[in-house]
Short mmCIF file of C-alpha atoms in Angstrom, two decimals:
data_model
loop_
_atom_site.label_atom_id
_atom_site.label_comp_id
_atom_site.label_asym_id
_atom_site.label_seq_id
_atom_site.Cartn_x
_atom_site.Cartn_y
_atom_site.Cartn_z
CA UNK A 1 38.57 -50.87 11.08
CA UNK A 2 40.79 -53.50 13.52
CA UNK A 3 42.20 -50.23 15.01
CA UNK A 4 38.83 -48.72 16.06
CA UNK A 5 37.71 -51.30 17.92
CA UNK A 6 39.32 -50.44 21.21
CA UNK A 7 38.87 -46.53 21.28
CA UNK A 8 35.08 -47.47 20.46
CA UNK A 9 34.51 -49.83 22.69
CA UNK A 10 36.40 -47.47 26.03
CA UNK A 11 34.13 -44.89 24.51
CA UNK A 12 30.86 -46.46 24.45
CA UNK A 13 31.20 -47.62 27.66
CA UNK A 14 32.17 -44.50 29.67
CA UNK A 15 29.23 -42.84 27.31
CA UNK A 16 26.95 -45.33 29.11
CA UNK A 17 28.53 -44.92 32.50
CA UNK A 18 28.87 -41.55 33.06
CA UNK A 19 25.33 -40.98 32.34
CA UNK A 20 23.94 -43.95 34.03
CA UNK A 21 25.69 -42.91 37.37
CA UNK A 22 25.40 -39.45 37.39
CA UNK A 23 21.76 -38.96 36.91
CA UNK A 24 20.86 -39.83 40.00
CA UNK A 25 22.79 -37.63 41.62
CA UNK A 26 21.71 -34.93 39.41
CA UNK A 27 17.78 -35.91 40.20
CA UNK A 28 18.49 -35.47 44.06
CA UNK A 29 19.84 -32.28 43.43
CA UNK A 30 17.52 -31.05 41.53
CA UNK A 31 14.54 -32.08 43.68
CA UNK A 32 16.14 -30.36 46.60
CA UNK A 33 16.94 -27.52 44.82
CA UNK A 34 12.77 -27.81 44.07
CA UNK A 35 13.38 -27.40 40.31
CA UNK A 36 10.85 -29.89 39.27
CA UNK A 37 8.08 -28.93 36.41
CA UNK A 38 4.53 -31.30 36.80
CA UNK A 39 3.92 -34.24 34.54
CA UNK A 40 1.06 -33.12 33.39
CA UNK A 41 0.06 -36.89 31.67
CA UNK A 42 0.08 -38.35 35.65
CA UNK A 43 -3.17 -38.38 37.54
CA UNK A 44 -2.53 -35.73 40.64
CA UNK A 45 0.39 -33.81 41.02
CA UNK A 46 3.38 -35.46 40.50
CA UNK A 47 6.55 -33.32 40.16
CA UNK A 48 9.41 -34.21 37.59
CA UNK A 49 13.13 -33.44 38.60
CA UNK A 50 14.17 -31.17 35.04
CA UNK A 51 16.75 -30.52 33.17
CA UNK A 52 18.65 -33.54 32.66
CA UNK A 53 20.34 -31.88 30.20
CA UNK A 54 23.72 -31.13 32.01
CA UNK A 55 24.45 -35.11 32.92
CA UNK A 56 24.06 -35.92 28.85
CA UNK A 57 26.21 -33.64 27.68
CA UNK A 58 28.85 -34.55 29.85
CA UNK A 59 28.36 -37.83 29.29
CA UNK A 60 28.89 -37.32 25.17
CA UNK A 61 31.79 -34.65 26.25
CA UNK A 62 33.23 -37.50 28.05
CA UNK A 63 33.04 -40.38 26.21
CA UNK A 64 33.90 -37.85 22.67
CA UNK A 65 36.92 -36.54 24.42
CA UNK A 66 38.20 -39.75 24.44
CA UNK A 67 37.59 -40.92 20.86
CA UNK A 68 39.09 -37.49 19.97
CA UNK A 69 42.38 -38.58 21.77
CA UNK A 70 42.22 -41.97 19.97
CA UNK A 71 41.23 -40.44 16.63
CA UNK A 72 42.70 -36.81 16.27
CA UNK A 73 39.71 -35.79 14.07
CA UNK A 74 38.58 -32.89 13.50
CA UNK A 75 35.10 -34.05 12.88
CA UNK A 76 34.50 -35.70 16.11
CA UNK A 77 35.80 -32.05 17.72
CA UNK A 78 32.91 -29.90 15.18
CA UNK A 79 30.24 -32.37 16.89
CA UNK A 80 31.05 -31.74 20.10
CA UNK A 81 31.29 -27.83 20.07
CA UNK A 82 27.54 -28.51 18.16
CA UNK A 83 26.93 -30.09 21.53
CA UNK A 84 28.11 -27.64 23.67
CA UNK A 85 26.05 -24.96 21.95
CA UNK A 86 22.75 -26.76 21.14
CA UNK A 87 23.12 -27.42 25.19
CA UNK A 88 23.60 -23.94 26.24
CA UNK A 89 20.72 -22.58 23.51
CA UNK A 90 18.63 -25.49 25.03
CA UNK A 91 19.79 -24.47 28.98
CA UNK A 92 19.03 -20.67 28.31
CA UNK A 93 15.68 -21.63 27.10
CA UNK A 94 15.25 -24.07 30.04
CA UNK A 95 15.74 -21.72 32.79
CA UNK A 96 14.11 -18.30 31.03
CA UNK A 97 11.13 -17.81 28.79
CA UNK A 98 12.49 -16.73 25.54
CA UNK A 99 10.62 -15.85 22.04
CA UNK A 100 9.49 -18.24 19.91
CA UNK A 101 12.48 -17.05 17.56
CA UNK A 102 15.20 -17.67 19.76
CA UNK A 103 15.39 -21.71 19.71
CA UNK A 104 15.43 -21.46 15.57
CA UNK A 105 17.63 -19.05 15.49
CA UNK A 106 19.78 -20.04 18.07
CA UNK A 107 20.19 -23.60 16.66
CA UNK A 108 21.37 -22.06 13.64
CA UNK A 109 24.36 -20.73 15.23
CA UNK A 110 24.87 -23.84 17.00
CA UNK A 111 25.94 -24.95 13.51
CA UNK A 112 28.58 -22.90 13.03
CA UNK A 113 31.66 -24.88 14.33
CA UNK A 114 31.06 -27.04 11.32
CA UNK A 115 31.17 -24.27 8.67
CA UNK A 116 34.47 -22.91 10.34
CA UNK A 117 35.94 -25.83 11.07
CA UNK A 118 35.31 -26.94 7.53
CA UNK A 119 34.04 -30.79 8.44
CA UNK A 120 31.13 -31.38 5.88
CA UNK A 121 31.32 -32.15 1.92
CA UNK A 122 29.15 -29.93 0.01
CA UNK A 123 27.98 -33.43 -2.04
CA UNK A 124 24.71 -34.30 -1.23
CA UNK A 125 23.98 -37.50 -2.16
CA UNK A 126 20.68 -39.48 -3.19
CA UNK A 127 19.93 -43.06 -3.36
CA UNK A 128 19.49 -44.77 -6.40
CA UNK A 129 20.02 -41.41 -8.40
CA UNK A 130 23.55 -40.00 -7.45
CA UNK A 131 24.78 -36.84 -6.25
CA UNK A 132 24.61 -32.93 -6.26
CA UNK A 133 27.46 -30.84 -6.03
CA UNK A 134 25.96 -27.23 -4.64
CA UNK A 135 28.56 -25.18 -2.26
CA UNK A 136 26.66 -22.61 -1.64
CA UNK A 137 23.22 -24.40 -0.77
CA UNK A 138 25.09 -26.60 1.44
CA UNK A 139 25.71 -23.92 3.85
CA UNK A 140 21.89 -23.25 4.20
CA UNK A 141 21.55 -27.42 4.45
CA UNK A 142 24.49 -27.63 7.61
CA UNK A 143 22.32 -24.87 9.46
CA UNK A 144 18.83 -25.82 8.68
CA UNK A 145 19.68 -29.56 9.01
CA UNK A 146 20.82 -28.69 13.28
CA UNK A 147 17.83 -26.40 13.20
CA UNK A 148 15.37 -29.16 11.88
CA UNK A 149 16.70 -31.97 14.13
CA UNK A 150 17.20 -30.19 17.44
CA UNK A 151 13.49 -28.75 17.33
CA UNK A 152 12.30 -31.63 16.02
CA UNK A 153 13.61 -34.04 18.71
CA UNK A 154 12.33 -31.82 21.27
CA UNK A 155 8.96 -31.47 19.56
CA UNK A 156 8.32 -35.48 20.12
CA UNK A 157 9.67 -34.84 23.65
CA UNK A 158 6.12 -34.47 25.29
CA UNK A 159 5.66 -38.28 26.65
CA UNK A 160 7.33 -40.34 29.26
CA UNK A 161 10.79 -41.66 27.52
CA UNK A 162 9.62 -41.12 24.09
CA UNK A 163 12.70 -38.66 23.18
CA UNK A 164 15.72 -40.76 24.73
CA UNK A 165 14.13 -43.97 23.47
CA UNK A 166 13.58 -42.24 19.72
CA UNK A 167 16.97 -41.30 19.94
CA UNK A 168 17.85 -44.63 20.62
CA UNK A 169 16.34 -46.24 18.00
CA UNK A 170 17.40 -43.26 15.63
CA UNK A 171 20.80 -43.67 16.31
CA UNK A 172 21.35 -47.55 15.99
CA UNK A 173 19.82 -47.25 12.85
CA UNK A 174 21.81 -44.08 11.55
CA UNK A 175 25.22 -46.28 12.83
CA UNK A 176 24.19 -49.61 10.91
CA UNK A 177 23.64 -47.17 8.05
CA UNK A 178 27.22 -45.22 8.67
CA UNK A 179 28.79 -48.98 9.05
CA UNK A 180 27.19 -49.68 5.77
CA UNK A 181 28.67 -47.22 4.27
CA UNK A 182 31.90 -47.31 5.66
CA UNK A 183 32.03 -44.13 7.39
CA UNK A 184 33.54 -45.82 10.32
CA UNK A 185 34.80 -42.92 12.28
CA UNK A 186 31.38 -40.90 12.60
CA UNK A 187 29.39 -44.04 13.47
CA UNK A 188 31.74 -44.87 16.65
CA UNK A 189 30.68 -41.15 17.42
CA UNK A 190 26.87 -42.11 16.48
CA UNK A 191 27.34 -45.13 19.01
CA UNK A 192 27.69 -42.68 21.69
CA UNK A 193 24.57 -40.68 20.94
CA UNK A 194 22.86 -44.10 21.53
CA UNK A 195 24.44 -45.35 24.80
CA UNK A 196 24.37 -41.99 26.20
CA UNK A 197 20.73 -41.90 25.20
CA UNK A 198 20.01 -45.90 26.57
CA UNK A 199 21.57 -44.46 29.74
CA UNK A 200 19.66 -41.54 30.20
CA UNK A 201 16.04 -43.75 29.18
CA UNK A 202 16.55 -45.80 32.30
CA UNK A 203 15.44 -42.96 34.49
CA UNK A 204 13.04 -41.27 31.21
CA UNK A 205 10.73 -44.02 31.06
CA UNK A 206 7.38 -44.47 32.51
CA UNK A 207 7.53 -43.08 35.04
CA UNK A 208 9.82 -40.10 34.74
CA UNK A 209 12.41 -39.53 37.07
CA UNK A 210 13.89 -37.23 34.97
CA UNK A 211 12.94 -35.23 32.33
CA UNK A 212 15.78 -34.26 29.70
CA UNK A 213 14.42 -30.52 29.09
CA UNK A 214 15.21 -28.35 26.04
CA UNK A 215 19.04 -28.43 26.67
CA UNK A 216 18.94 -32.40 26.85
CA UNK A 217 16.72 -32.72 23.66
CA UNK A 218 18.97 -30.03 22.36
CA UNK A 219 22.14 -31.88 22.65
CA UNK A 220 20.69 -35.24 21.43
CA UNK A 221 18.88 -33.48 18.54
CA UNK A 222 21.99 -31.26 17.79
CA UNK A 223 24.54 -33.84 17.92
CA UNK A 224 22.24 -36.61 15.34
CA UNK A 225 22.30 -33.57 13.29
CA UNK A 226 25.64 -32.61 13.09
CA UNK A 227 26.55 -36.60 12.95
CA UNK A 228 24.43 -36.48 10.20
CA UNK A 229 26.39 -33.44 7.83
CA UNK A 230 29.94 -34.74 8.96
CA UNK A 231 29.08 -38.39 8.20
CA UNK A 232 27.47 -37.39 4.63
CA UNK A 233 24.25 -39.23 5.13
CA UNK A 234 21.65 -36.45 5.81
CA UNK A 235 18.98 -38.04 3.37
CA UNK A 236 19.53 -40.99 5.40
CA UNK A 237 19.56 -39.31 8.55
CA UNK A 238 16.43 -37.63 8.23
CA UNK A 239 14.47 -40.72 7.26
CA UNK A 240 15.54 -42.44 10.23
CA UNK A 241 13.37 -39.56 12.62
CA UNK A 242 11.34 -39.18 10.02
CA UNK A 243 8.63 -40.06 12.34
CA UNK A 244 9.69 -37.08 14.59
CA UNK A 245 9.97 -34.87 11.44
CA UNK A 246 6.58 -35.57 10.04
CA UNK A 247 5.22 -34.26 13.89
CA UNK A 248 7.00 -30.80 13.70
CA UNK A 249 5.49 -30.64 9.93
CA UNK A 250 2.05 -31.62 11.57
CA UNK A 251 2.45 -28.99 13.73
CA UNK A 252 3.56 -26.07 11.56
CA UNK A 253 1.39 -26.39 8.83
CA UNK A 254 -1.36 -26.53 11.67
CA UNK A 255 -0.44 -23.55 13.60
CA UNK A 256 1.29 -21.82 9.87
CA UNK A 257 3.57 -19.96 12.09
CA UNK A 258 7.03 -20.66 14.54
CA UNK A 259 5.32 -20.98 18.25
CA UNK A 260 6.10 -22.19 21.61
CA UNK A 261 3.92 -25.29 22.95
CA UNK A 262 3.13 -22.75 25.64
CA UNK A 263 1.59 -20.20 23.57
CA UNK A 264 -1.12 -22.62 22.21
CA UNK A 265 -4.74 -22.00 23.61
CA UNK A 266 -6.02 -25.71 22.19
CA UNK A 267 -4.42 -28.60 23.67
CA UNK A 268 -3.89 -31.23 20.60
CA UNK A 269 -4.60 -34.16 22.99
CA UNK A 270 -7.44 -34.28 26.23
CA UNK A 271 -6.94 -36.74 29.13
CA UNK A 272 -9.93 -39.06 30.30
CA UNK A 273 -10.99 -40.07 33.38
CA UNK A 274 -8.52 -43.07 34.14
CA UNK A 275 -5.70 -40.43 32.68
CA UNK A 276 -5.70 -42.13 29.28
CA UNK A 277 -4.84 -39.66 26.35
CA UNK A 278 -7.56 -38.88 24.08
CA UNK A 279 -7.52 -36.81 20.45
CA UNK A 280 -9.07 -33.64 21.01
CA UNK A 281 -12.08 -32.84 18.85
CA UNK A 282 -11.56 -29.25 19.13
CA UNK A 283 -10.74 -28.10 15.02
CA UNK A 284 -8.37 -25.52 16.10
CA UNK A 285 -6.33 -28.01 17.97
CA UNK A 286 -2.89 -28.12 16.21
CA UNK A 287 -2.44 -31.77 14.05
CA UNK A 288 0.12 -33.77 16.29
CA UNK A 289 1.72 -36.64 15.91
CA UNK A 290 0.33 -38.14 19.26
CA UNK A 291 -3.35 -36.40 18.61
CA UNK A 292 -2.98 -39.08 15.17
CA UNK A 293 -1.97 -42.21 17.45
CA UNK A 294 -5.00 -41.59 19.64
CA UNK A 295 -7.54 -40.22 16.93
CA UNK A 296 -9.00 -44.04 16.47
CA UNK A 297 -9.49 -44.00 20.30
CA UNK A 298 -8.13 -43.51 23.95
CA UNK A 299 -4.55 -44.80 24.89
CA UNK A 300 -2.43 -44.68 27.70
CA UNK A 301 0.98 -43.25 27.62
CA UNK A 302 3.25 -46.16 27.54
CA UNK A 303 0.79 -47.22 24.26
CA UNK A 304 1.24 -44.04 22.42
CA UNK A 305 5.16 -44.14 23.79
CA UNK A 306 5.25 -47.70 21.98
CA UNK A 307 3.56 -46.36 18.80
CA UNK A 308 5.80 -43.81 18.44
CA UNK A 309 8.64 -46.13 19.27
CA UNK A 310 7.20 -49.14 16.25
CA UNK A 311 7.05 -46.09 13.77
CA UNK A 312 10.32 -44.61 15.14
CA UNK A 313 11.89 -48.69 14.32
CA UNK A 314 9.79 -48.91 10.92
CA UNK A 315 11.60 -45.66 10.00
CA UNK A 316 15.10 -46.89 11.23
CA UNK A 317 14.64 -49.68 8.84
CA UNK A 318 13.48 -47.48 5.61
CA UNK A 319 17.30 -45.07 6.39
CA UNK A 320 18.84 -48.84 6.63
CA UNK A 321 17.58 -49.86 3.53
CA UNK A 322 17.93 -46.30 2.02
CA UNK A 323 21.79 -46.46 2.76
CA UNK A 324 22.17 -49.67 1.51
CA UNK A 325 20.89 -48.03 -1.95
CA UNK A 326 23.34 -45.16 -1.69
CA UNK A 327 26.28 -48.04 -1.76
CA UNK A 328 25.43 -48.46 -5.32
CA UNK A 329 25.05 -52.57 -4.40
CA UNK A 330 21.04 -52.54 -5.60
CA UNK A 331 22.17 -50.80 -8.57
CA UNK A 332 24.89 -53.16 -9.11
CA UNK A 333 22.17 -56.06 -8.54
CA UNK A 334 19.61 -54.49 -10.98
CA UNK A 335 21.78 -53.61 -13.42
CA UNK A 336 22.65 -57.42 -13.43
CA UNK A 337 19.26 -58.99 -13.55
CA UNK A 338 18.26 -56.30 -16.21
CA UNK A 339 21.62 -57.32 -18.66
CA UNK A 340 20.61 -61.22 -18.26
CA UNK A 341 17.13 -60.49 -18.78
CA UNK A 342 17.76 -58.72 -22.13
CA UNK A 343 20.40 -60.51 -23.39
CA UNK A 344 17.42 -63.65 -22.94
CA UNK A 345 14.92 -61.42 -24.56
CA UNK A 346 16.92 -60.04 -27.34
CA UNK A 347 18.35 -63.77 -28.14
CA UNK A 348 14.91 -65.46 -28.16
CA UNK A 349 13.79 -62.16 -30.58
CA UNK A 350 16.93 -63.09 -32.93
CA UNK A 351 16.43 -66.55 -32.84
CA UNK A 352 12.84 -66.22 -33.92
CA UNK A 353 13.55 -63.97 -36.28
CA UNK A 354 15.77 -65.86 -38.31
CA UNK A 355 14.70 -69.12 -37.93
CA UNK A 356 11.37 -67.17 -39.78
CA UNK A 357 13.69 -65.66 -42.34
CA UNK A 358 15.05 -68.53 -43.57
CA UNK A 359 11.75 -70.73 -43.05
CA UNK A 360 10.50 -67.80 -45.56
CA UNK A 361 13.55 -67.33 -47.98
CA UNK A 362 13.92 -71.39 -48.14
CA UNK A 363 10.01 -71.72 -49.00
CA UNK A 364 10.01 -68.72 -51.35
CA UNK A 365 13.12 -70.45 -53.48
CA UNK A 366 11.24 -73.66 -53.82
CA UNK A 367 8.07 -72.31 -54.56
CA UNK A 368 10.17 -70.41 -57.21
CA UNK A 369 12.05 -73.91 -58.36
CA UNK A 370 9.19 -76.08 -58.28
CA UNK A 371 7.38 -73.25 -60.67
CA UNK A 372 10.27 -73.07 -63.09
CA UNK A 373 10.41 -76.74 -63.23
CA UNK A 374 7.03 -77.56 -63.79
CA UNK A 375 7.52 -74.34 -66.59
CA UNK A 376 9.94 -76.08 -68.16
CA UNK A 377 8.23 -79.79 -67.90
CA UNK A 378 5.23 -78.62 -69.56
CA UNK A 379 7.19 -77.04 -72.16
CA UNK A 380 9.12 -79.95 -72.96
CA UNK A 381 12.29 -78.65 -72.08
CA UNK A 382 14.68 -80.23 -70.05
CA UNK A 383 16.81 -79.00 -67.43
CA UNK A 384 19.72 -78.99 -69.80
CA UNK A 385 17.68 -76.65 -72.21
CA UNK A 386 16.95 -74.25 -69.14
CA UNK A 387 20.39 -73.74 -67.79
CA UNK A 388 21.38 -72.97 -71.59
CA UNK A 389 18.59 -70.53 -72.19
CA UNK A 390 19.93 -68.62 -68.84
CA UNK A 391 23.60 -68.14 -69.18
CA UNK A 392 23.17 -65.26 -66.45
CA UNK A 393 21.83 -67.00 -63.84
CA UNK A 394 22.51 -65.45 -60.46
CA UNK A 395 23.69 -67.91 -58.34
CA UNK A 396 22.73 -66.34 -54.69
CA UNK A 397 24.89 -67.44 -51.45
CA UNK A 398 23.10 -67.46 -47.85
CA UNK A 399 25.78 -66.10 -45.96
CA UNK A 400 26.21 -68.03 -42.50
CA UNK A 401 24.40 -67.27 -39.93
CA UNK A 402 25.29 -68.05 -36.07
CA UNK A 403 22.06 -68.54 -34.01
CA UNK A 404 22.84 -68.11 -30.39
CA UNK A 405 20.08 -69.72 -27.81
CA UNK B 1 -2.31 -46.40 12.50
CA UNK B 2 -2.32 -47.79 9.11
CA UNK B 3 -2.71 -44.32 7.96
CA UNK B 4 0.32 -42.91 9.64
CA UNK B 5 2.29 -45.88 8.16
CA UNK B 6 1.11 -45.54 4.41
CA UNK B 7 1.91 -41.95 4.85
CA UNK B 8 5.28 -42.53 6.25
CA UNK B 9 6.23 -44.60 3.67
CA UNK B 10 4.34 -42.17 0.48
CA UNK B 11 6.86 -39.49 2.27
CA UNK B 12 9.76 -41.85 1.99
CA UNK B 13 9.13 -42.15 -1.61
CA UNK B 14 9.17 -39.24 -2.42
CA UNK B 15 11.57 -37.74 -0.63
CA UNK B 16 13.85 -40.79 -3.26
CA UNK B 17 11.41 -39.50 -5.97
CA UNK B 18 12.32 -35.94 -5.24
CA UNK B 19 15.68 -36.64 -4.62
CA UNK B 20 16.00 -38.16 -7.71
CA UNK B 21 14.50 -34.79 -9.36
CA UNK B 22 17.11 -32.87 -7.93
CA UNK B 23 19.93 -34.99 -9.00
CA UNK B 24 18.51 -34.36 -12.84
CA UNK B 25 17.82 -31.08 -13.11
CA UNK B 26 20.79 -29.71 -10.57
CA UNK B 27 23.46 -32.03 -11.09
CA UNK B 28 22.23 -32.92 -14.83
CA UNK B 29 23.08 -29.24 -16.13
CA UNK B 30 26.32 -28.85 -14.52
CA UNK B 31 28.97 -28.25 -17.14
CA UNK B 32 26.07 -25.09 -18.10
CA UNK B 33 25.85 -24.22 -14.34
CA UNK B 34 29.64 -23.95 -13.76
CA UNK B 35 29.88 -21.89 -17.60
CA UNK B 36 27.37 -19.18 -15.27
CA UNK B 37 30.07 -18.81 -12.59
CA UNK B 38 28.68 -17.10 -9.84
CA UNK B 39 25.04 -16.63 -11.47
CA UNK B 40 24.78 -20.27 -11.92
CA UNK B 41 25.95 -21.26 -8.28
CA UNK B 42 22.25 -18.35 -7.63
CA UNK B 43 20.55 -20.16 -9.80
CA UNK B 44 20.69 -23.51 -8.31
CA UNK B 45 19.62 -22.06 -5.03
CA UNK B 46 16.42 -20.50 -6.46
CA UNK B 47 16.03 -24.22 -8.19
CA UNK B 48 16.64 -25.98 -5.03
CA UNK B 49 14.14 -23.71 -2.85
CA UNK B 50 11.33 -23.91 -5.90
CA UNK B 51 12.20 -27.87 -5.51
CA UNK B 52 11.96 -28.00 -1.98
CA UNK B 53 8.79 -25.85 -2.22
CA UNK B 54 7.00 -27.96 -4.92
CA UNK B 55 7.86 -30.95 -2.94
CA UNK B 56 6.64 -29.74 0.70
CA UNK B 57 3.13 -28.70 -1.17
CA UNK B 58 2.96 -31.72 -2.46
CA UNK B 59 3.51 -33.45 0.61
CA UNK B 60 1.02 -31.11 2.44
CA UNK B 61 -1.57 -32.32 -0.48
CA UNK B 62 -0.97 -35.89 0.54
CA UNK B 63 -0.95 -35.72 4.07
CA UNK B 64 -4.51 -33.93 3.57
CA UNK B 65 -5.59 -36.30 1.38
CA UNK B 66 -4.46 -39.66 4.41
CA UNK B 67 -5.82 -37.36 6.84
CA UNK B 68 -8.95 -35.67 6.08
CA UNK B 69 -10.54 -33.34 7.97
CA UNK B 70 -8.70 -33.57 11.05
CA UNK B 71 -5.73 -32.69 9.03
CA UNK B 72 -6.89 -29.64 7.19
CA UNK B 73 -7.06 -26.37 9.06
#
């Protein structure tokens, strides 16, 4: 682990730079080239610089290149050409308007350099229970799993800084979880996804400089994902954006069909007066995560951006806890306290048993004395006579016994 | 709020819970899935999608259960 400490630490920190220093070039160009969309949660019309896209893929190009050079693994080189891909699905879809099949489908190729490349295990494995073997589902799991995170990453991507920060949160808690289990490699690699992302928030947050666009949520959603087949720890994985997950489920089993968020007529969420963000009470609304958050009663952004942020870290802390069970150590730990707590049971139950055993046997064979001698006393006999008149007397042995406590 | 949390944290357990079902009946039977060959490697992929099928109903039961109204549609 000694040896990955320096390749980690050069990579983090050009991850971090790269990204930090060459957004704002990237926002001045884009505002003179006038490609700016409106940010439509601001009170008059304020125009967002968009894609930012291009500056965090070259800063997780960058920063991976460099970890490749340390590391020579092939793993590290399948995430980045996931990158590269999910980026130019994500830039296509920036720049044109494309059906609402082409992002799914799309992403799905996007997950091809780990199929050919042959990176993943086709174990998937469960806390607490163990694991599955299935080659053949796997496949399906690898492409749904870049489909799922990629769209799901951009679906929370509708606030001020809530996608970067997520992602942030997301990916400290998928790395604790890849330290945990030892998959030291991939985590360096899921240490970039988070400084890249920190770098990038600084100019996401309220209020946007920047917005990140489908090819930047692409690439951050795309790269968790394929972190998340090459380290082994998709269960894990998708409990820490569980939060974002549950928002895309909102949303599909609301609308029951693939659609883009421009081809919905009711807007989940209405703004008030002093631009706070309100649920809408329209029925045919689609069920958001954000149209939730507010349902109780109005918020402004940077609330609902915290909310999602406390459920993102509540989350992050369930996949911790969830990868701590897939080391087997809780198992170890029960398996322990449920030995001790038998072997106390099943000794006070053997104890009992034959203390009340012999407390029975010892009172039966005096009972049984006392009658023959008072038999014999009224009789006249002695003891002499007795033993005479019973030559066979069985004489019965209590075998030892050894009463642990 | 506390709604959203509860139900983040029913869908955590059973996403173990399920997990745990798929462990048994997939990886439970596999000396009689890899006797199948080829058929058997099938048949754990219909299994898995009935699983994952089952499990997303399920989930879609809870979440209008938490929800209520707003959630059903």
């Amino acid at each position: 682990m000694t040896e990955l400490f320096i390749p980690g630490i050069i990579s983090c920190v050009i991850a971090f730079v790269v990204v930090y220093f060459c957004t704002p070039p990237l926002i001045s160009y884009l505002q003179n080239k006038n490609i700016t969309v409106r940010d439509v949660n601001k009170s008059g019309v304020v125009m967002v610089a968009r894609p930012g896209g291009p500056v965090i893929l070259f800063g997780i190009i960058s920063s991976g290149m460099i970890l490749y050079i340390f590391l020579q693994s092939s793993e590290i080189l399948a995430i980045l050409l996931v990158c590269v891909l999910a980026f130019a699905v994500g830039f296509v879809d920036d720049r044109r308007i494309m059906g609402r099949w082409f992002k799914p489908v799309a992403l799905g190729v996007a997950a091809t350099p780990i199929l050919l490349l042959g990176v993943y295990d086709a174990n998937i494995t469960f806390p607490l229970f163990g694991v599955i073997h299935t080659p053949i589902v796997y496949v399906g799991v690898v492409i749904f799993m870049i489909l799922v995170t990629g769209n799901t990453v951009n679906s929370i991507d509708v606030l001020n800084g809530a996608a970067s920060g997520f992602m942030v949160i997301a990916g400290i808690s998928l790395s604790v979880s890849l330290f945990i289990l030892q998959n030291y490699e991939i985590a360096l690699v899921c240490l970039l996804l988070v400084c890249v992302s920190l770098a990038f928030y600084k100019y996401h947050k309220i209020p946007s400089r920047i917005f990140p666009g489908d090819s930047g949520a692409l690439v951050l959603g795309g790269m968790y994902g394929a972190i998340a087949i090459v380290g082994n720890v998709e269960v894990v994985a998708a409990v820490a954006i569980l939060p974002a997950v549950l928002n895309s489920f909102f949303f599909l089993s609301s609308v029951k069909r693939i659609v883009e968020h421009r081809q919905i007529q009711a807007r989940p969420v209405l703004h008030t007066k002093d631009m706070k963000i309100a649920a809408a009470t329209d029925a045919a609304a689609p069920f958001t995560l954000v149209r939730i958050i507010t349902s109780s009663h109005p918020m402004s952004e940077h609330q609902v951006v915290m909310m999602i942020f406390k459920l993102a870290i509540l989350s992050g802390v369930l996949a911790v806890i969830t990868a701590i069970m897939m080391t087997g150590a809780i198992i170890d730990v029960m398996t322990d306290v449920l030995t001790s707590t038998m072997n106390g049971m099943v000794n006070s139950m053997m104890t009992s048993m034959v203390t009340g055993m012999v407390d029975v046997l010892m009172s039966a064979m005096l009972s049984e004395m006392l009658n023959v001698m008072s038999a014999t006393a009224l009789a006249g006999y002695t003891m002499e006579h007795v033993v005479e008149s019973v030559p066979d007397m069985v004489m019965v042995s209590v075998p030892d016994m050894v009463i642990s406590t | 709020m506390i709604r959203l949390v509860t139900f983040l944290l029913i869908v955590w357990g059973m996403m173990l819970l399920g997990g745990g079902v798929a462990v048994i009946i997939l990886g439970g039977f596999e000396p009689w899935y890899d006797e199948l060959g080829f058929v058997g490697e099938i048949l754990k992929v219909v299994i898995a999608i009935l699983l994952v099928t089952l499990w997303v109903v399920s989930l879609s039961a809870v979440k209008n259960h938490i929800f209520g109204g707003m959630a059903r549609h």
